[in-house]
Amino acid sequence: MSSHGPTLPGEPDEPASASRPAAERPGTPAPVDFAVDLGSHEMLRRTHVLAALGPDWDPVAALRGEEEAYELLYSGLSAEQQRLYDELVSAGVLPRRGGGHAAA
C-alpha cells in the first residue's frame, strides 16, 4: 500500500521514476566530475612551515634533543615504574631504548 492510498491490481507501489537512478530521472542534473589538485597547496604549506622554522633550524639537533628528552623522561625510575616501563616495551606501546632499560 502506498502513502497515496491503496493501489489497484497491476499498479506498481511507487512511480516508475522512483526506481530509476537519480541521473536518469527527469529534471535531475547530470553528475559533474570534480577534482582538486592539492599538490601546489601542499608545496606552499611546506614553504610556510620551513619559513616559520627559520634558517637556523637544525633538524638533526632537534632530533638529538628529542632523544635526550626521552632518556631523561625514563631515567631514575623506581622498581615499580621500571616494571611497568618494561611491560609497555614488551607490549610494543613504547620503543626500546638503550639496553632495554630506562637510564638509571
Short mmCIF file of N, CA and C in Angstrom, two decimals:
data_model
loop_
_atom_site.label_atom_id
_atom_site.label_comp_id
_atom_site.label_asym_id
_atom_site.label_seq_id
_atom_site.Cartn_x
_atom_site.Cartn_y
_atom_site.Cartn_z
N MET A 1 0.85 -1.17 0.00
CA MET A 1 0.00 0.00 0.00
C MET A 1 0.88 1.23 0.00
N SER A 2 0.62 2.16 -0.87
CA SER A 2 1.46 3.35 -0.95
C SER A 2 0.94 4.41 -0.01
N SER A 3 1.70 5.48 0.14
CA SER A 3 1.30 6.57 1.03
C SER A 3 0.20 7.42 0.43
N HIS A 4 -0.11 7.20 -0.85
CA HIS A 4 -1.14 7.99 -1.53
C HIS A 4 -2.47 7.25 -1.58
N GLY A 5 -2.59 6.16 -0.89
CA GLY A 5 -3.82 5.39 -0.89
C GLY A 5 -3.57 4.01 -1.44
N PRO A 6 -4.60 3.20 -1.49
CA PRO A 6 -4.43 1.82 -1.96
C PRO A 6 -4.10 1.81 -3.45
N THR A 7 -3.32 0.81 -3.84
CA THR A 7 -3.01 0.66 -5.26
C THR A 7 -3.96 -0.32 -5.88
N LEU A 8 -4.18 -0.15 -7.14
CA LEU A 8 -5.07 -1.04 -7.87
C LEU A 8 -4.28 -2.24 -8.36
N PRO A 9 -4.92 -3.36 -8.59
CA PRO A 9 -4.21 -4.53 -9.10
C PRO A 9 -3.45 -4.19 -10.38
N GLY A 10 -2.17 -4.60 -10.44
CA GLY A 10 -1.35 -4.35 -11.62
C GLY A 10 -0.58 -3.05 -11.56
N GLU A 11 -0.88 -2.16 -10.60
CA GLU A 11 -0.16 -0.88 -10.48
C GLU A 11 1.05 -1.09 -9.57
N PRO A 12 2.18 -0.45 -9.92
CA PRO A 12 3.34 -0.55 -9.03
C PRO A 12 3.10 0.24 -7.75
N ASP A 13 3.78 -0.15 -6.66
CA ASP A 13 3.63 0.56 -5.39
C ASP A 13 4.20 1.96 -5.44
N GLU A 14 5.24 2.19 -6.27
CA GLU A 14 5.87 3.50 -6.37
C GLU A 14 5.92 3.89 -7.83
N PRO A 15 6.00 5.20 -8.10
CA PRO A 15 6.11 5.62 -9.50
C PRO A 15 7.35 5.03 -10.15
N ALA A 16 7.28 4.80 -11.45
CA ALA A 16 8.39 4.18 -12.18
C ALA A 16 9.66 5.03 -12.07
N SER A 17 9.53 6.33 -12.02
CA SER A 17 10.72 7.20 -11.98
C SER A 17 11.48 7.03 -10.66
N ALA A 18 10.81 6.62 -9.58
CA ALA A 18 11.49 6.46 -8.29
C ALA A 18 12.45 5.28 -8.30
N SER A 19 12.18 4.29 -9.16
CA SER A 19 13.06 3.13 -9.20
C SER A 19 14.26 3.34 -10.12
N ARG A 20 14.28 4.42 -10.90
CA ARG A 20 15.41 4.70 -11.77
C ARG A 20 16.50 5.44 -11.00
N PRO A 21 17.77 5.28 -11.41
CA PRO A 21 18.85 6.05 -10.77
C PRO A 21 18.58 7.54 -10.90
N ALA A 22 19.08 8.32 -9.94
CA ALA A 22 18.82 9.76 -9.90
C ALA A 22 19.23 10.44 -11.20
N ALA A 23 20.33 10.01 -11.82
CA ALA A 23 20.82 10.66 -13.03
C ALA A 23 19.85 10.46 -14.20
N GLU A 24 19.01 9.44 -14.14
CA GLU A 24 18.08 9.17 -15.23
C GLU A 24 16.71 9.78 -14.99
N ARG A 25 16.46 10.33 -13.83
CA ARG A 25 15.15 10.92 -13.53
C ARG A 25 15.03 12.26 -14.24
N PRO A 26 13.85 12.58 -14.74
CA PRO A 26 13.64 13.88 -15.39
C PRO A 26 13.90 15.03 -14.43
N GLY A 27 14.58 16.05 -14.91
CA GLY A 27 14.84 17.23 -14.10
C GLY A 27 16.05 17.12 -13.19
N THR A 28 16.71 15.97 -13.18
CA THR A 28 17.89 15.78 -12.34
C THR A 28 19.13 16.13 -13.15
N PRO A 29 19.97 17.05 -12.64
CA PRO A 29 21.17 17.41 -13.41
C PRO A 29 22.15 16.24 -13.46
N ALA A 30 22.91 16.20 -14.53
CA ALA A 30 23.91 15.14 -14.71
C ALA A 30 25.05 15.34 -13.72
N PRO A 31 25.67 14.25 -13.26
CA PRO A 31 26.81 14.40 -12.35
C PRO A 31 27.95 15.16 -13.04
N VAL A 32 28.72 15.86 -12.24
CA VAL A 32 29.83 16.65 -12.75
C VAL A 32 31.12 16.10 -12.16
N ASP A 33 32.14 15.90 -12.99
CA ASP A 33 33.44 15.49 -12.48
C ASP A 33 34.03 16.64 -11.69
N PHE A 34 34.52 16.34 -10.49
CA PHE A 34 35.08 17.37 -9.63
C PHE A 34 36.39 16.84 -9.06
N ALA A 35 37.47 17.52 -9.35
CA ALA A 35 38.79 17.10 -8.86
C ALA A 35 39.56 18.32 -8.40
N VAL A 36 40.28 18.16 -7.32
CA VAL A 36 41.10 19.24 -6.78
C VAL A 36 42.52 18.72 -6.65
N ASP A 37 43.46 19.42 -7.23
CA ASP A 37 44.87 19.05 -7.12
C ASP A 37 45.45 19.82 -5.94
N LEU A 38 45.78 19.08 -4.87
CA LEU A 38 46.31 19.72 -3.67
C LEU A 38 47.83 19.78 -3.68
N GLY A 39 48.46 19.32 -4.75
CA GLY A 39 49.92 19.31 -4.82
C GLY A 39 50.53 20.69 -4.65
N SER A 40 50.00 21.68 -5.36
CA SER A 40 50.56 23.02 -5.25
C SER A 40 50.30 23.61 -3.86
N HIS A 41 49.13 23.30 -3.30
CA HIS A 41 48.83 23.78 -1.95
C HIS A 41 49.78 23.16 -0.92
N GLU A 42 50.08 21.87 -1.08
CA GLU A 42 50.99 21.19 -0.16
C GLU A 42 52.38 21.81 -0.23
N MET A 43 52.84 22.13 -1.42
CA MET A 43 54.16 22.76 -1.57
C MET A 43 54.18 24.14 -0.90
N LEU A 44 53.09 24.88 -1.03
CA LEU A 44 53.00 26.18 -0.38
C LEU A 44 52.99 26.02 1.14
N ARG A 45 52.27 25.01 1.64
CA ARG A 45 52.23 24.76 3.08
C ARG A 45 53.62 24.43 3.61
N ARG A 46 54.34 23.58 2.91
CA ARG A 46 55.70 23.23 3.33
C ARG A 46 56.62 24.43 3.31
N THR A 47 56.47 25.29 2.32
CA THR A 47 57.28 26.51 2.25
C THR A 47 57.03 27.38 3.47
N HIS A 48 55.77 27.52 3.85
CA HIS A 48 55.43 28.34 5.02
C HIS A 48 55.96 27.72 6.31
N VAL A 49 55.91 26.40 6.43
CA VAL A 49 56.43 25.72 7.63
C VAL A 49 57.93 25.96 7.75
N LEU A 50 58.65 25.77 6.67
CA LEU A 50 60.10 25.97 6.71
C LEU A 50 60.45 27.43 6.98
N ALA A 51 59.68 28.36 6.43
CA ALA A 51 59.92 29.78 6.71
C ALA A 51 59.69 30.09 8.19
N ALA A 52 58.66 29.45 8.78
CA ALA A 52 58.37 29.69 10.20
C ALA A 52 59.46 29.10 11.09
N LEU A 53 60.07 27.99 10.67
CA LEU A 53 61.15 27.39 11.45
C LEU A 53 62.41 28.26 11.42
N GLY A 54 62.58 28.97 10.35
CA GLY A 54 63.72 29.89 10.25
C GLY A 54 64.97 29.21 9.69
N PRO A 55 65.95 30.03 9.29
CA PRO A 55 67.16 29.49 8.65
C PRO A 55 68.09 28.77 9.63
N ASP A 56 67.93 29.01 10.92
CA ASP A 56 68.81 28.40 11.91
C ASP A 56 68.32 27.04 12.40
N TRP A 57 67.17 26.58 11.93
CA TRP A 57 66.62 25.31 12.38
C TRP A 57 67.50 24.17 11.91
N ASP A 58 67.88 23.32 12.84
CA ASP A 58 68.74 22.17 12.54
C ASP A 58 67.96 20.90 12.88
N PRO A 59 67.46 20.18 11.87
CA PRO A 59 66.63 19.00 12.16
C PRO A 59 67.39 17.91 12.92
N VAL A 60 68.69 17.76 12.67
CA VAL A 60 69.47 16.74 13.38
C VAL A 60 69.58 17.10 14.86
N ALA A 61 69.84 18.37 15.15
CA ALA A 61 69.92 18.81 16.54
C ALA A 61 68.56 18.67 17.23
N ALA A 62 67.48 18.97 16.52
CA ALA A 62 66.14 18.84 17.10
C ALA A 62 65.85 17.39 17.45
N LEU A 63 66.22 16.47 16.56
CA LEU A 63 66.01 15.04 16.82
C LEU A 63 66.88 14.56 17.98
N ARG A 64 68.11 15.03 18.02
CA ARG A 64 69.01 14.67 19.12
C ARG A 64 68.44 15.16 20.45
N GLY A 65 67.94 16.38 20.49
CA GLY A 65 67.34 16.93 21.70
C GLY A 65 66.12 16.15 22.14
N GLU A 66 65.35 15.68 21.16
CA GLU A 66 64.18 14.88 21.48
C GLU A 66 64.58 13.55 22.11
N GLU A 67 65.61 12.92 21.57
CA GLU A 67 66.11 11.66 22.14
C GLU A 67 66.63 11.87 23.56
N GLU A 68 67.34 12.98 23.79
CA GLU A 68 67.84 13.29 25.13
C GLU A 68 66.68 13.48 26.10
N ALA A 69 65.62 14.11 25.65
CA ALA A 69 64.45 14.34 26.50
C ALA A 69 63.80 13.00 26.88
N TYR A 70 63.72 12.07 25.91
CA TYR A 70 63.16 10.75 26.23
C TYR A 70 64.04 10.01 27.23
N GLU A 71 65.35 10.12 27.08
CA GLU A 71 66.25 9.46 28.03
C GLU A 71 66.04 10.01 29.44
N LEU A 72 65.86 11.33 29.55
CA LEU A 72 65.58 11.93 30.86
C LEU A 72 64.23 11.49 31.40
N LEU A 73 63.26 11.39 30.51
CA LEU A 73 61.91 11.02 30.93
C LEU A 73 61.89 9.65 31.57
N TYR A 74 62.67 8.72 31.02
CA TYR A 74 62.66 7.35 31.53
C TYR A 74 63.85 7.06 32.43
N SER A 75 64.48 8.08 32.99
CA SER A 75 65.61 7.85 33.89
C SER A 75 65.16 7.92 35.35
N GLY A 76 65.91 7.26 36.22
CA GLY A 76 65.63 7.31 37.64
C GLY A 76 64.30 6.71 38.04
N LEU A 77 63.85 5.68 37.33
CA LEU A 77 62.57 5.05 37.64
C LEU A 77 62.69 4.17 38.87
N SER A 78 61.61 4.12 39.65
CA SER A 78 61.56 3.19 40.78
C SER A 78 61.42 1.78 40.22
N ALA A 79 61.52 0.76 41.06
CA ALA A 79 61.39 -0.62 40.61
C ALA A 79 60.02 -0.86 39.97
N GLU A 80 58.96 -0.32 40.56
CA GLU A 80 57.61 -0.49 40.01
C GLU A 80 57.48 0.23 38.67
N GLN A 81 58.01 1.45 38.59
CA GLN A 81 57.96 2.19 37.33
C GLN A 81 58.75 1.45 36.24
N GLN A 82 59.91 0.89 36.62
CA GLN A 82 60.73 0.15 35.66
C GLN A 82 59.97 -1.09 35.17
N ARG A 83 59.27 -1.77 36.07
CA ARG A 83 58.49 -2.94 35.69
C ARG A 83 57.41 -2.55 34.69
N LEU A 84 56.70 -1.46 34.96
CA LEU A 84 55.66 -1.00 34.05
C LEU A 84 56.25 -0.58 32.70
N TYR A 85 57.39 0.10 32.76
CA TYR A 85 58.07 0.51 31.53
C TYR A 85 58.41 -0.72 30.69
N ASP A 86 58.99 -1.75 31.32
CA ASP A 86 59.37 -2.97 30.62
C ASP A 86 58.14 -3.66 30.01
N GLU A 87 57.01 -3.65 30.74
CA GLU A 87 55.78 -4.24 30.21
C GLU A 87 55.29 -3.47 28.98
N LEU A 88 55.36 -2.15 29.04
CA LEU A 88 54.92 -1.33 27.90
C LEU A 88 55.82 -1.54 26.69
N VAL A 89 57.12 -1.71 26.93
CA VAL A 89 58.05 -2.00 25.83
C VAL A 89 57.73 -3.37 25.25
N SER A 90 57.52 -4.37 26.10
CA SER A 90 57.20 -5.73 25.63
C SER A 90 55.91 -5.76 24.83
N ALA A 91 54.94 -4.92 25.22
CA ALA A 91 53.66 -4.87 24.52
C ALA A 91 53.73 -4.06 23.24
N GLY A 92 54.87 -3.38 23.00
CA GLY A 92 55.02 -2.59 21.78
C GLY A 92 54.43 -1.20 21.89
N VAL A 93 54.06 -0.78 23.11
CA VAL A 93 53.50 0.55 23.31
C VAL A 93 54.59 1.60 23.28
N LEU A 94 55.74 1.27 23.87
CA LEU A 94 56.90 2.18 23.89
C LEU A 94 58.06 1.53 23.15
N PRO A 95 58.89 2.35 22.49
CA PRO A 95 60.06 1.78 21.83
C PRO A 95 61.13 1.41 22.87
N ARG A 96 61.93 0.39 22.57
CA ARG A 96 63.02 0.00 23.46
C ARG A 96 64.11 1.06 23.32
N ARG A 97 64.64 1.48 24.44
CA ARG A 97 65.70 2.50 24.45
C ARG A 97 66.90 1.94 25.20
N GLY A 98 68.07 2.32 24.76
CA GLY A 98 69.28 1.89 25.45
C GLY A 98 69.41 0.38 25.47
N GLY A 99 69.78 -0.17 26.62
CA GLY A 99 69.95 -1.62 26.75
C GLY A 99 68.68 -2.34 27.10
N GLY A 100 67.54 -1.73 26.85
CA GLY A 100 66.27 -2.36 27.17
C GLY A 100 65.72 -1.89 28.50
N HIS A 101 66.48 -1.05 29.20
CA HIS A 101 66.03 -0.49 30.48
C HIS A 101 66.18 1.02 30.43
N ALA A 102 65.37 1.68 31.20
CA ALA A 102 65.49 3.13 31.28
C ALA A 102 66.81 3.49 31.93
N ALA A 103 67.34 4.64 31.58
CA ALA A 103 68.61 5.08 32.13
C ALA A 103 68.48 5.27 33.62
N ALA A 104 69.49 4.87 34.37
CA ALA A 104 69.43 5.00 35.83
C ALA A 104 69.97 6.33 36.28
#
